[in-house]
């Protein structure tokens, strides 16, 4: 054997990628499950902490501000500590902060828990999408839609579990303690499988997205602006539909806690189906046609869920909206992960746009819902223009 270093055998790389793909997929699942377990019971979180619906909106917006801070520093953190380290410590932070939310009995402690969760979530979000995009670029069949489908599956199971726990009378702290313990075990299990070495931008032969079509001299600023804008529109639709779905049934239609939780599950079930079928739909319809179909479904679904005063119609509308919203973020994340330049910078800009939207949207919905408007009316006022803006 000659001296010097030798390149890893392709089979060794393939085995490493398979382990990493499993680990990243489980991390996607955990991220979806932990927050959805709380989101489906947000009316109880609100009551336990002693805040109004408007106060909860402010707290969620403050948490979004810390998420925005996380977006601003994520690129530097990933460069300094690697995606694997960020995933390990960020995963532990997610588990701890979701417990803080569930056990909060004052507005201050609730704000602390939500803020810590949002900050950790954006770091883990960027790190796991970077690893997912690197793995996807080396595979014959891309996996980003399906990875986000696993995230949605986690939200579905978390939401359904929360609805079942509420229907059975299980206390919020004990329910979330079980979820946090399960999440901690999963994070520990996957910790050794993540990619150990980070990669630079990988150029693929696919059709370039608008976010990457800027002229060379302005590519940085223009690409960042495109990513932030489209992510903000997508975030308003996805977050508002999911976070306020339970309030639409509980406050507007006076549904029970168990039934109200099904609205959240309907949104996430639609997103799960859309994401697991996203690669197939892309192949059948093409990129542009899929975009038009998805935006139409999201607009119609949100309009029905927000404005039709019927429980079954609300559930059906949220399921259709989730189906349309499903393919938005996998496409944006993959574009951002492959943006040339500093590792994580594109995802930082993209998540900054989505977190900025997350900062403002809850307060707007909460403030509107506290007026003579219904929760559904408040949701419609905010989300439907975003659907039009996303289409344009």
Short mmCIF file of N, CA, C and O in Angstrom, two decimals, residues 6 55 67 72 89 94 103 120 124 146 151 159 161 177-178 190 192 206 215 248-249 279 304 310-311 313 367:
data_model
loop_
_atom_site.label_atom_id
_atom_site.label_comp_id
_atom_site.label_asym_id
_atom_site.label_seq_id
_atom_site.Cartn_x
_atom_site.Cartn_y
_atom_site.Cartn_z
N UNK A 6 -5.78 8.02 1.45
CA UNK A 6 -6.58 7.47 0.36
C UNK A 6 -8.02 7.88 0.55
O UNK A 6 -8.49 8.07 1.67
N UNK A 55 -52.51 37.99 25.10
CA UNK A 55 -51.23 37.84 25.81
C UNK A 55 -50.43 36.67 25.28
O UNK A 55 -49.20 36.75 25.17
N UNK A 67 -36.17 33.41 18.09
CA UNK A 67 -35.91 32.58 16.92
C UNK A 67 -35.22 33.37 15.82
O UNK A 67 -34.33 32.87 15.13
N UNK A 72 -29.96 34.82 12.97
CA UNK A 72 -28.87 35.76 12.70
C UNK A 72 -27.52 35.17 13.06
O UNK A 72 -26.51 35.49 12.43
N UNK A 89 -26.40 19.32 20.92
CA UNK A 89 -26.73 20.22 22.01
C UNK A 89 -28.09 20.90 21.80
O UNK A 89 -28.83 21.15 22.76
N UNK A 94 -34.02 21.53 23.06
CA UNK A 94 -35.42 21.43 22.69
C UNK A 94 -36.22 20.66 23.74
O UNK A 94 -37.32 21.07 24.14
N UNK A 103 -44.78 23.21 32.04
CA UNK A 103 -44.87 23.42 33.49
C UNK A 103 -45.06 24.89 33.86
O UNK A 103 -45.16 25.21 35.05
N UNK A 120 -33.53 27.43 20.24
CA UNK A 120 -32.92 26.13 19.97
C UNK A 120 -33.47 25.51 18.69
O UNK A 120 -32.74 24.88 17.92
N UNK A 124 -31.31 23.87 15.43
CA UNK A 124 -31.47 22.47 15.02
C UNK A 124 -32.05 22.40 13.61
O UNK A 124 -31.65 21.57 12.79
N UNK A 146 -39.42 14.10 1.52
CA UNK A 146 -39.75 13.03 2.45
C UNK A 146 -39.21 13.28 3.85
O UNK A 146 -39.84 12.89 4.84
N UNK A 151 -41.02 14.99 9.35
CA UNK A 151 -41.31 16.05 10.31
C UNK A 151 -42.82 16.20 10.49
O UNK A 151 -43.33 16.27 11.63
N UNK A 159 -49.78 15.77 17.61
CA UNK A 159 -51.09 16.39 17.74
C UNK A 159 -52.17 15.41 18.13
O UNK A 159 -53.01 15.69 19.00
N UNK A 161 -51.69 12.53 19.67
CA UNK A 161 -51.42 12.12 21.04
C UNK A 161 -51.88 13.14 22.04
O UNK A 161 -52.44 12.80 23.10
N UNK A 177 -44.14 15.47 29.88
CA UNK A 177 -43.00 14.76 30.47
C UNK A 177 -42.75 13.45 29.73
O UNK A 177 -41.59 13.08 29.44
N UNK A 178 -43.82 12.74 29.39
CA UNK A 178 -43.68 11.49 28.63
C UNK A 178 -43.09 11.78 27.25
O UNK A 178 -42.17 11.09 26.79
N UNK A 190 -29.83 8.64 18.01
CA UNK A 190 -29.34 9.06 16.70
C UNK A 190 -28.03 9.83 16.76
O UNK A 190 -27.44 10.15 15.73
N UNK A 192 -24.93 9.31 17.22
CA UNK A 192 -23.69 8.83 16.61
C UNK A 192 -23.81 8.69 15.09
O UNK A 192 -22.81 8.42 14.42
N UNK A 206 -30.00 20.52 -11.37
CA UNK A 206 -31.42 20.81 -11.43
C UNK A 206 -31.69 22.21 -11.91
O UNK A 206 -30.82 23.04 -12.09
N UNK A 215 -27.87 37.96 -10.62
CA UNK A 215 -26.63 38.17 -11.34
C UNK A 215 -25.45 38.04 -10.38
O UNK A 215 -25.60 38.28 -9.19
N UNK A 248 -59.64 27.95 16.59
CA UNK A 248 -60.74 28.13 15.65
C UNK A 248 -61.94 27.30 16.09
O UNK A 248 -63.09 27.77 16.05
N UNK A 249 -61.71 26.06 16.51
CA UNK A 249 -62.82 25.22 16.97
C UNK A 249 -63.21 25.51 18.42
O UNK A 249 -64.39 25.58 18.75
N UNK A 279 -42.41 14.31 -4.02
CA UNK A 279 -41.47 13.93 -5.07
C UNK A 279 -42.21 13.34 -6.27
O UNK A 279 -41.90 13.61 -7.42
N UNK A 304 -61.90 28.12 3.53
CA UNK A 304 -62.98 27.29 4.07
C UNK A 304 -62.82 27.12 5.58
O UNK A 304 -63.77 27.29 6.36
N UNK A 310 -68.66 25.55 10.42
CA UNK A 310 -69.03 24.14 10.56
C UNK A 310 -67.80 23.34 10.95
O UNK A 310 -66.75 23.45 10.29
N UNK A 311 -67.93 22.54 12.01
CA UNK A 311 -66.80 21.75 12.47
C UNK A 311 -66.21 20.84 11.39
O UNK A 311 -65.00 20.88 11.13
N UNK A 313 -66.44 21.10 8.17
CA UNK A 313 -65.86 21.93 7.11
C UNK A 313 -64.52 22.50 7.53
O UNK A 313 -63.59 22.59 6.72
N UNK A 367 -54.36 39.92 18.47
CA UNK A 367 -54.99 41.24 18.60
C UNK A 367 -56.30 41.30 17.82
O UNK A 367 -57.31 41.84 18.32
#
